Coordinates of N, CA and C in Angstrom, one line a residue:
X1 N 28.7 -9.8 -8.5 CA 27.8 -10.8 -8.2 C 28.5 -12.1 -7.7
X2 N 27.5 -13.2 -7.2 CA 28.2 -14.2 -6.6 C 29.3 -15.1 -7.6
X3 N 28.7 -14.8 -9.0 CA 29.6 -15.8 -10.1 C 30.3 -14.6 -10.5
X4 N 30.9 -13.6 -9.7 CA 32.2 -13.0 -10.6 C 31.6 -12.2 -11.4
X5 N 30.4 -12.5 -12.2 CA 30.0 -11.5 -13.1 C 29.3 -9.7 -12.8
X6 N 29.9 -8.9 -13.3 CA 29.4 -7.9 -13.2 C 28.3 -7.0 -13.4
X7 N 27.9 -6.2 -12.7 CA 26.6 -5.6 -13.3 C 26.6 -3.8 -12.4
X8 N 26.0 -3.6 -13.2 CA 26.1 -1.7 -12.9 C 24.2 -1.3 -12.2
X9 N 24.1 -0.9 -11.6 CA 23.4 -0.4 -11.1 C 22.8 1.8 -10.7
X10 N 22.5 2.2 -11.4 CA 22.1 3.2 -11.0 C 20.9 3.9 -9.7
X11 N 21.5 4.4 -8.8 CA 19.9 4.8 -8.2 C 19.4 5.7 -8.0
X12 N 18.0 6.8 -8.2 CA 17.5 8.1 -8.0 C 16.3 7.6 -7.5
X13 N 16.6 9.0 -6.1 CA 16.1 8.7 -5.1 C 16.0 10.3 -4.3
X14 N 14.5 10.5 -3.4 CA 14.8 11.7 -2.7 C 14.7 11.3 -1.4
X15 N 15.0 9.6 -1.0 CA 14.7 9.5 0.4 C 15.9 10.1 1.3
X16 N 15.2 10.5 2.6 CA 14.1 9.5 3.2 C 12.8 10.9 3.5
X17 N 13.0 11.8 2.6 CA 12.1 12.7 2.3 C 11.1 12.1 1.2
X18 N 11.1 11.4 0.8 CA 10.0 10.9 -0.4 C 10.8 9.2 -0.2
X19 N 9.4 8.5 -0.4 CA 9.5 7.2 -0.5 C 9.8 6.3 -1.4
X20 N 10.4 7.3 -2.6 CA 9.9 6.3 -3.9 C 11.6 6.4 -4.5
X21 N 12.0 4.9 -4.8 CA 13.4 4.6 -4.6 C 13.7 3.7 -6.2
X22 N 14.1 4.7 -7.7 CA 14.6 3.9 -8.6 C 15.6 3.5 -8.7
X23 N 15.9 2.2 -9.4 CA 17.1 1.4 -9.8 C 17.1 1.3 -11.1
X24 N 18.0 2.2 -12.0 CA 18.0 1.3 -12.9 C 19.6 0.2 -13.8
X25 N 18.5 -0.6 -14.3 CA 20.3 -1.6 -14.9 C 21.0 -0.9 -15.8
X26 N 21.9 -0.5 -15.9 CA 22.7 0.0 -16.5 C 23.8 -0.9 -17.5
X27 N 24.0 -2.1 -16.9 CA 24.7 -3.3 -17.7 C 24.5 -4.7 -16.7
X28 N 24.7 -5.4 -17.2 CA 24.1 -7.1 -16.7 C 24.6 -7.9 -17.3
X29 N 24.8 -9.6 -16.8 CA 25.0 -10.4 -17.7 C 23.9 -10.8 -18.5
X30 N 23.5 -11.6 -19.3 CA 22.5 -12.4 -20.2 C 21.9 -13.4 -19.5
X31 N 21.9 -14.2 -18.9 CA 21.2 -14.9 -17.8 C 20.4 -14.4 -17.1
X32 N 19.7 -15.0 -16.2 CA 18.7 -14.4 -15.0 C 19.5 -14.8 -14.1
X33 N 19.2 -13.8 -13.4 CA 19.3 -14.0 -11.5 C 18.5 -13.0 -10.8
X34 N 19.1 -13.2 -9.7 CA 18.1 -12.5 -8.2 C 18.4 -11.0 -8.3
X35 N 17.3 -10.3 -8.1 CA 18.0 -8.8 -7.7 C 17.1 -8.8 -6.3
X36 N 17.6 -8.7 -4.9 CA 16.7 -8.9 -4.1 C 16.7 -7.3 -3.0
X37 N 15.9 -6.7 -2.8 CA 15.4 -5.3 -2.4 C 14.8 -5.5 -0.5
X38 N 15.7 -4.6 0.2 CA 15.5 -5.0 1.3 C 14.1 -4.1 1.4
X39 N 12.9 -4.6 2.1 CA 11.6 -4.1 2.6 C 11.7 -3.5 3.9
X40 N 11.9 -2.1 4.4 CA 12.2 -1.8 6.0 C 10.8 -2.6 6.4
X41 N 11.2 -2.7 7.7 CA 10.0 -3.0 8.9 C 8.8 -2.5 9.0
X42 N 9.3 -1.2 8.9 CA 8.3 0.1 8.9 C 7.5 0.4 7.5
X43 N 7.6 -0.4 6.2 CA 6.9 0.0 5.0 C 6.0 -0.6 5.1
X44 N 4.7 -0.5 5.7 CA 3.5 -1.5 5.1 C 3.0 -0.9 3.8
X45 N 2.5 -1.5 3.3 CA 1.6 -0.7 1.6 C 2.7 -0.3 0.6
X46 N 4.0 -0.8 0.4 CA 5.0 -0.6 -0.3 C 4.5 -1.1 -1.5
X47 N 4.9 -0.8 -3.0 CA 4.8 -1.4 -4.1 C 6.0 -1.7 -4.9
X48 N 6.2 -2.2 -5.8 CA 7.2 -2.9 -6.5 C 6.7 -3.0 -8.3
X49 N 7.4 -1.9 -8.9 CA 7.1 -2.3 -10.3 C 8.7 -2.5 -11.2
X50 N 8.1 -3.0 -12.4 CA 9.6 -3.1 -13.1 C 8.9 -2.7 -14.3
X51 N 10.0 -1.6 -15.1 CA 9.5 -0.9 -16.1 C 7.8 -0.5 -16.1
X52 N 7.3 0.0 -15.1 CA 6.2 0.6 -14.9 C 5.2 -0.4 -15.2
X53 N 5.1 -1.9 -14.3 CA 4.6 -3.1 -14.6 C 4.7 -3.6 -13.1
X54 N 3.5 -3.8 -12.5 CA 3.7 -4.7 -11.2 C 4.4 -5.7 -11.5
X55 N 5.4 -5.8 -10.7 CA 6.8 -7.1 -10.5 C 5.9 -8.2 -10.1
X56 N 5.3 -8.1 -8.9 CA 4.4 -9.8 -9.6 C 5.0 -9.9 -8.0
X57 N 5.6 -9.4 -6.9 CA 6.2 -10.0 -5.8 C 5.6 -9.3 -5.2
X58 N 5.4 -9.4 -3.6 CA 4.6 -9.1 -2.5 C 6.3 -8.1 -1.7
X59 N 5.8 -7.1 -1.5 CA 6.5 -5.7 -0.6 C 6.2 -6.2 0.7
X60 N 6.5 -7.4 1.5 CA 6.6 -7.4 2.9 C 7.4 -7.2 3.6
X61 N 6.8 -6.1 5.1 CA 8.1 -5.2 5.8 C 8.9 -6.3 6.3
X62 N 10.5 -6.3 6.3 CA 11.1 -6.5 7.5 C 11.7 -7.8 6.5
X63 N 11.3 -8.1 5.4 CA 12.3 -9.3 4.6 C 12.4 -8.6 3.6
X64 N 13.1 -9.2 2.2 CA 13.7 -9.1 1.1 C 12.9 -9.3 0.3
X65 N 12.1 -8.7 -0.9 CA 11.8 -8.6 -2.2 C 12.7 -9.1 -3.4
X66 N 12.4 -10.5 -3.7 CA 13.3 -11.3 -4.4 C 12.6 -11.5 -5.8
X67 N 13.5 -10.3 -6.9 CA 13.0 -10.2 -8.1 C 14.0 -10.9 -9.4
X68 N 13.4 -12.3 -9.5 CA 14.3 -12.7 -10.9 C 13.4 -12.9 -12.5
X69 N 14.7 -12.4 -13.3 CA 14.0 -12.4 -14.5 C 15.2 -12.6 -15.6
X70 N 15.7 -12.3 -16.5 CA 16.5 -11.7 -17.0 C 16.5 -10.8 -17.8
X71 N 17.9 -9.8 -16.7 CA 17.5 -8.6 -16.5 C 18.2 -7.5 -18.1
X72 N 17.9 -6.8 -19.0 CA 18.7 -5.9 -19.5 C 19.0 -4.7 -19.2
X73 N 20.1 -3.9 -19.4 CA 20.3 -2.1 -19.3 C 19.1 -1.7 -20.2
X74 N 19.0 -1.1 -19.1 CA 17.5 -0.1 -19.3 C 16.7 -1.0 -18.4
X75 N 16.2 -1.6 -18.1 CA 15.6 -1.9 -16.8 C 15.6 -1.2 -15.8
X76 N 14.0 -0.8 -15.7 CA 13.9 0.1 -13.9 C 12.9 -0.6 -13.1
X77 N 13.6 -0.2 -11.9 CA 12.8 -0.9 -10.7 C 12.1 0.2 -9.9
X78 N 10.9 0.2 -9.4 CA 10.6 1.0 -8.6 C 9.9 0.5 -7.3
X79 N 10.5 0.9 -6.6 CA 9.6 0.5 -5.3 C 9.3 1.9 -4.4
X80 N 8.1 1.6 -3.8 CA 7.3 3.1 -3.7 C 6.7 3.0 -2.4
X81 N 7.2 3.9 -1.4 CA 7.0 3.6 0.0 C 6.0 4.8 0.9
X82 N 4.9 4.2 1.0 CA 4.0 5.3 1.6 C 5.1 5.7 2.9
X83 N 5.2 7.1 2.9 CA 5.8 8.0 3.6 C 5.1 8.9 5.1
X84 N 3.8 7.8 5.6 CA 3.1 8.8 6.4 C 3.5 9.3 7.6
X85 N 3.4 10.3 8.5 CA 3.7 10.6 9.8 C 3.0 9.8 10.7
X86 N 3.1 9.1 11.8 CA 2.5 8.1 12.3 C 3.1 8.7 13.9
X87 N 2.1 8.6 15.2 CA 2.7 8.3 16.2 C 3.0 7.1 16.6
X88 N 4.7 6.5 17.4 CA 4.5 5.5 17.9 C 4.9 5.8 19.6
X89 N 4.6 4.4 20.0 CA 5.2 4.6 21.2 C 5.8 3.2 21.8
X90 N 6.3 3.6 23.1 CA 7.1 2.5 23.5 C 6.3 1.2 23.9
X91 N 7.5 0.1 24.4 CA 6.7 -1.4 25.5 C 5.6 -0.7 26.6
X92 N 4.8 -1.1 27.3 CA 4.1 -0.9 28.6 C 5.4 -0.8 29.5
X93 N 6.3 -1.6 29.4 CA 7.2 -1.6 30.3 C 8.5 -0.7 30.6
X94 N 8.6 0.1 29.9 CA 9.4 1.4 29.4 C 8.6 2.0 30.2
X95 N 9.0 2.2 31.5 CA 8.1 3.1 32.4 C 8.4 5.0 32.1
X96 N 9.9 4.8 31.7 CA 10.0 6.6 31.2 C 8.9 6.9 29.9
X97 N 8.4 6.2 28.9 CA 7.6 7.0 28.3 C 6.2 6.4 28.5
X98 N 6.3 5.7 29.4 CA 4.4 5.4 29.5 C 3.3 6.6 29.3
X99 N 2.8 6.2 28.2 CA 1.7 7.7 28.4 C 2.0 8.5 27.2
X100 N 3.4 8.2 26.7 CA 3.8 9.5 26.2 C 4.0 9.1 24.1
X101 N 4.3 9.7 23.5 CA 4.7 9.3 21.9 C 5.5 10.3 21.7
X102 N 6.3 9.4 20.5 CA 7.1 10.0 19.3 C 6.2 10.1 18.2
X103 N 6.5 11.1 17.3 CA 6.5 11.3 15.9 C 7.6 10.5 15.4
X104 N 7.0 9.7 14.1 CA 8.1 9.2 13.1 C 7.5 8.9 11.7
X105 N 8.3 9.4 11.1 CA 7.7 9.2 9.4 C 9.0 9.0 8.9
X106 N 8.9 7.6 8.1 CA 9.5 6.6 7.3 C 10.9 6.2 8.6
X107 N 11.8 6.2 8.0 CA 13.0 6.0 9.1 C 13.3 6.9 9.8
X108 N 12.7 8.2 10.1 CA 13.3 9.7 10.5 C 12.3 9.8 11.8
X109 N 13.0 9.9 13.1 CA 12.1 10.0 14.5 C 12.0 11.4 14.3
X110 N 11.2 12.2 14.9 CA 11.1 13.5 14.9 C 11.8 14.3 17.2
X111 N 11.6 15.6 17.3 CA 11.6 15.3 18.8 C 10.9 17.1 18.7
X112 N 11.0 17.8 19.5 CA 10.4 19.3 20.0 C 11.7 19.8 20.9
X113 N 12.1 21.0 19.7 CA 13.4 21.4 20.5 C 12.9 22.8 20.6
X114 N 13.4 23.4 22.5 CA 13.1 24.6 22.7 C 13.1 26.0 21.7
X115 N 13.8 25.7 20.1 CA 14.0 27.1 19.3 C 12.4 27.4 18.8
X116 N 11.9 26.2 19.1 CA 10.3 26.4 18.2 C 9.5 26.2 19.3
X117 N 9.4 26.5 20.5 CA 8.8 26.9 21.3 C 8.8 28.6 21.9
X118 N 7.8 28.9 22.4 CA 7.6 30.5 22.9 C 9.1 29.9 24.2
X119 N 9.3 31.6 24.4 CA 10.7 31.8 25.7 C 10.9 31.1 27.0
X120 N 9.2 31.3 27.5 CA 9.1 30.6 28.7 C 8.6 29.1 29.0
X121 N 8.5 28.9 27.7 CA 7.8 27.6 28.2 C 8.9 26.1 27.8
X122 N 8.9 25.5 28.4 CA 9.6 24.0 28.7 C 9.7 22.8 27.8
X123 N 10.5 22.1 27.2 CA 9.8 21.0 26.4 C 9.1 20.2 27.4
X124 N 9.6 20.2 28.7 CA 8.7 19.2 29.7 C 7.2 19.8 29.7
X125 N 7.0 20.5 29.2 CA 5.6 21.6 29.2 C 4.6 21.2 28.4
X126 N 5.7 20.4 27.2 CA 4.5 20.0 26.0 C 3.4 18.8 25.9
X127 N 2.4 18.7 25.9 CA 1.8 17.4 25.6 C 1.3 17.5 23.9
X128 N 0.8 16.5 23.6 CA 0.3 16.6 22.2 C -1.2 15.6 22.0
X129 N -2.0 16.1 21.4 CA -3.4 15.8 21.0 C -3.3 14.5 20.4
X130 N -3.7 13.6 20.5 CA -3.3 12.0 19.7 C -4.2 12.0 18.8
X131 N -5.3 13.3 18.3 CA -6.4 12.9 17.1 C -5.6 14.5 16.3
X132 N -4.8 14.6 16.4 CA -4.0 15.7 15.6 C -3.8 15.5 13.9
X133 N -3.8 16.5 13.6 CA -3.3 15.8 12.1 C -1.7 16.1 12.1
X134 N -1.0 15.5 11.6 CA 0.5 15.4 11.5 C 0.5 16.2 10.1
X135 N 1.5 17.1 10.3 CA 0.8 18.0 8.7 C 3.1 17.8 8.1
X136 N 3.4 17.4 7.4 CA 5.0 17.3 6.8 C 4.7 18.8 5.4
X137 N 5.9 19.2 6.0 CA 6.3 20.5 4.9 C 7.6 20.5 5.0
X138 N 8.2 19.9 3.2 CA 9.7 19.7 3.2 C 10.2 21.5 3.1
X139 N 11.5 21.8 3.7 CA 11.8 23.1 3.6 C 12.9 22.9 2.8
X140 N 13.6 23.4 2.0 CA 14.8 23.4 1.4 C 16.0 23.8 1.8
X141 N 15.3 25.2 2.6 CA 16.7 25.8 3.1 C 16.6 25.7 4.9
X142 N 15.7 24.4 5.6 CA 15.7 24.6 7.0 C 17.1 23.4 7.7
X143 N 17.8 23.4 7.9 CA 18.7 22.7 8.0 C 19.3 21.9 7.2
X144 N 19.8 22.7 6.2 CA 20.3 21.9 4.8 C 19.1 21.0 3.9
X145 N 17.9 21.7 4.5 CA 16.8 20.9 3.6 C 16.3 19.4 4.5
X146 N 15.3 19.9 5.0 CA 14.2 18.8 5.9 C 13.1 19.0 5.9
X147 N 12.8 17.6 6.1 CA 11.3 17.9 6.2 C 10.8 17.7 7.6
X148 N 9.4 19.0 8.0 CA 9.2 19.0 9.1 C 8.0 18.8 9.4
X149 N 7.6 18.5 11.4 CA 6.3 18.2 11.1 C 5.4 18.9 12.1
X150 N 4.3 19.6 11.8 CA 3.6 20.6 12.8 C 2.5 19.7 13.5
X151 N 2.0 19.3 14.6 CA 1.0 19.4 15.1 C 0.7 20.0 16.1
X152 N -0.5 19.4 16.8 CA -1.3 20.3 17.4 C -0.7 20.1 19.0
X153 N -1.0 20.8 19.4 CA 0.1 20.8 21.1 C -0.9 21.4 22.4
X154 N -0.7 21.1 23.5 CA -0.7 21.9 24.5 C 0.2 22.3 25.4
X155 N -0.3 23.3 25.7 CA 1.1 23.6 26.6 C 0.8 24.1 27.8
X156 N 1.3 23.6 29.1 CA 0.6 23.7 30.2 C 1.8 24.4 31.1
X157 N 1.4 25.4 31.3 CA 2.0 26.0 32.7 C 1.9 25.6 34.0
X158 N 3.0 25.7 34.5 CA 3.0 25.4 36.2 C 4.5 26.0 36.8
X159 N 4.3 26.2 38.0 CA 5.3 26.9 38.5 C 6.1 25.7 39.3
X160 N 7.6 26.2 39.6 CA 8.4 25.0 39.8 C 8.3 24.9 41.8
X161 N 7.8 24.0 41.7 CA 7.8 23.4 43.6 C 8.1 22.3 43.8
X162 N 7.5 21.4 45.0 CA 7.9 20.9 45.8 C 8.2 19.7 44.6
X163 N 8.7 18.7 45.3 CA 9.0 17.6 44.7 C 7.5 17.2 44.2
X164 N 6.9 17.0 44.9 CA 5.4 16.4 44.4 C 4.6 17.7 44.9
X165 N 3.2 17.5 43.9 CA 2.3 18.9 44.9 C 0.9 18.0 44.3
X166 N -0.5 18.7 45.5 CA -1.6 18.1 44.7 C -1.6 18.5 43.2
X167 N -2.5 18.1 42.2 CA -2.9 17.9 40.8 C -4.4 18.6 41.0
X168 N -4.3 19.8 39.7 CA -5.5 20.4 39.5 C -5.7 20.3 38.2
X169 N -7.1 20.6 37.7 CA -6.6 20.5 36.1 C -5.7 21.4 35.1
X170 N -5.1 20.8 34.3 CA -4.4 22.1 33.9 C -5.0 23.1 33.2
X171 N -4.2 24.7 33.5 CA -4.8 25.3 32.2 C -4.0 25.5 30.8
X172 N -4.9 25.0 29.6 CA -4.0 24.4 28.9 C -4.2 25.9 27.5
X173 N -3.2 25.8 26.9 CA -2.7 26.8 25.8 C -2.5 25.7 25.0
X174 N -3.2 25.9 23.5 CA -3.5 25.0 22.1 C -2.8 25.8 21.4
X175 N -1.8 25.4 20.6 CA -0.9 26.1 19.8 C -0.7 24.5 18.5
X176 N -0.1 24.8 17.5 CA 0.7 23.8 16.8 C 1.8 24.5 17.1
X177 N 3.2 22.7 16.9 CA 3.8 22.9 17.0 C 4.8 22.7 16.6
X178 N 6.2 22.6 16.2 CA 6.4 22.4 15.1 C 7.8 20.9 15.6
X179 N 7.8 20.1 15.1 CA 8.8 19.1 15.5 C 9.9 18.7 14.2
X180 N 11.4 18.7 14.4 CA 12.1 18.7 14.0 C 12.8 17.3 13.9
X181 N 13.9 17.1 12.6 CA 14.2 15.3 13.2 C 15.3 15.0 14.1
X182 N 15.3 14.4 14.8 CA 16.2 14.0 16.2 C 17.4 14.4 15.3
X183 N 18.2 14.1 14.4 CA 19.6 13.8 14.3 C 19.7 15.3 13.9
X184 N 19.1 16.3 13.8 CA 19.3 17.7 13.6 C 19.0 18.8 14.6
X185 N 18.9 18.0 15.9 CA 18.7 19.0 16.7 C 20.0 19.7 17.8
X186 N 19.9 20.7 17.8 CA 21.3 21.1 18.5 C 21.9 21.8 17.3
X187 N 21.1 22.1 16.6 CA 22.0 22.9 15.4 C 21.5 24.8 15.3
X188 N 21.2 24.8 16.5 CA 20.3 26.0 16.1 C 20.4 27.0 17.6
X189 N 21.7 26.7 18.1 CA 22.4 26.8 19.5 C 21.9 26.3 20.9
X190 N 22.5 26.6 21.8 CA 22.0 25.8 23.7 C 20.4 25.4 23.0
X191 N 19.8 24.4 23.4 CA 18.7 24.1 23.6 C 18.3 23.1 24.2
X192 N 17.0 22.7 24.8 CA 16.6 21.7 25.1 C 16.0 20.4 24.4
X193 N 16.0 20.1 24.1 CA 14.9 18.6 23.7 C 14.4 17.3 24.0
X194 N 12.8 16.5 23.4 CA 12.6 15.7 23.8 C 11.9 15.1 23.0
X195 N 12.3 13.6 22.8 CA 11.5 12.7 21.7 C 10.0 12.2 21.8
X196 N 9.9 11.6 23.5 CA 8.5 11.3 24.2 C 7.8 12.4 24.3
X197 N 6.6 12.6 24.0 CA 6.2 14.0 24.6 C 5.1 12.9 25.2
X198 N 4.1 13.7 26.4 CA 2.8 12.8 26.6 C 1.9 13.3 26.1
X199 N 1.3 12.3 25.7 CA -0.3 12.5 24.5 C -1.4 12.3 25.4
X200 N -2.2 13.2 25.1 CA -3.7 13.5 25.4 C -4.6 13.6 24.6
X201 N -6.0 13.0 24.8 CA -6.9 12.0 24.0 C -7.9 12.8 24.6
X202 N -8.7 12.9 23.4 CA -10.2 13.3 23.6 C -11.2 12.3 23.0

């Protein structure tokens, strides 16, 4: 701590597969001071208890959660972070993904890599349904244990020509599909992938 004095901290945690992140004191001085808990950007609806008691402080994304009391071993903190799959997408001005979204749930971007797609078809092939449900199934044994996320897809065939050709409508193939997290892709030999896919709205 800033005065020299010591303090022990424990933490159990299954992020960034589960949202919910304890602390407990393990030793402390006898005084109060700050224990202050960084809020990501991305947590809206976060909560904050101590010893299974709302802390009394406001969980806003993107600042610090500043809890003083004084504190003893045995003291737990919990802060509890809705975990949902959300699409986002880029600036208007980011002309490469205009049109298009990522999957991301909590800090983990997701992307669509060719092993979970059929033989012939492209990740440039894929669009995705923007009224989809984002369905997360943690696996244990899929890449040393991740969690993954299926939605709903289309997948449009076209044959490879000219630089530009007229536009008909596509014919489209509805499948789910399955999206993996960006920092694990390429583990599953040669493949292709992509984070933007373009989203189509009904």
């Amino acid at each position: 701590m800033l005065d020299g004095s010591a303090i022990k901290l424990t933490q159990d945690t299954e992020y960034p597969w589960k949202g919910l992140v304890k602390l407990t004191v393990e030793s402390c001085k006898s005084d109060a001071f700050d224990i202050a808990l960084r809020v990501p950007e991305w947590a809206t609806g976060a909560t904050i208890t101590i010893n299974g008691e709302d802390a009394g402080v406001k969980a806003t994304p993107a600042t610090y959660a500043v809890l003083h009391r004084n504190w003893k071993a045995g003291d737990v903190i919990v802060i509890d972070i809705p975990m949902e799959a959300t699409f986002i997408e880029g600036h208007q001005r980011i002309e490469e993904v205009r049109n298009q979204v990522a999957i991301k749930r909590g800090p983990v971007v997701y992307c669509i890599e060719t092993p979970d797609l059929p033989d012939d078809v492209s990740v440039l092939d894929v669009y995705v349904k923007g009224d989809s449900e984002l369905a997360v199934d943690y696996q244990p044994d899929f890449l040393g244990g991740t969690a993954i996320i299926t939605a709903d897809t289309y997948l449009r065939s076209r044959e490879q020509g000219a630089m530009y050709t007229a536009v008909k409508k596509p014919d489209w193939q509805e499948t789910r599909t399955k999206f993996v997290p960006y920092y694990a892709w390429s583990n599953r030999g040669t493949a292709e992938m992509t984070v933007f896919v373009p989203v189509v709205w009904k």
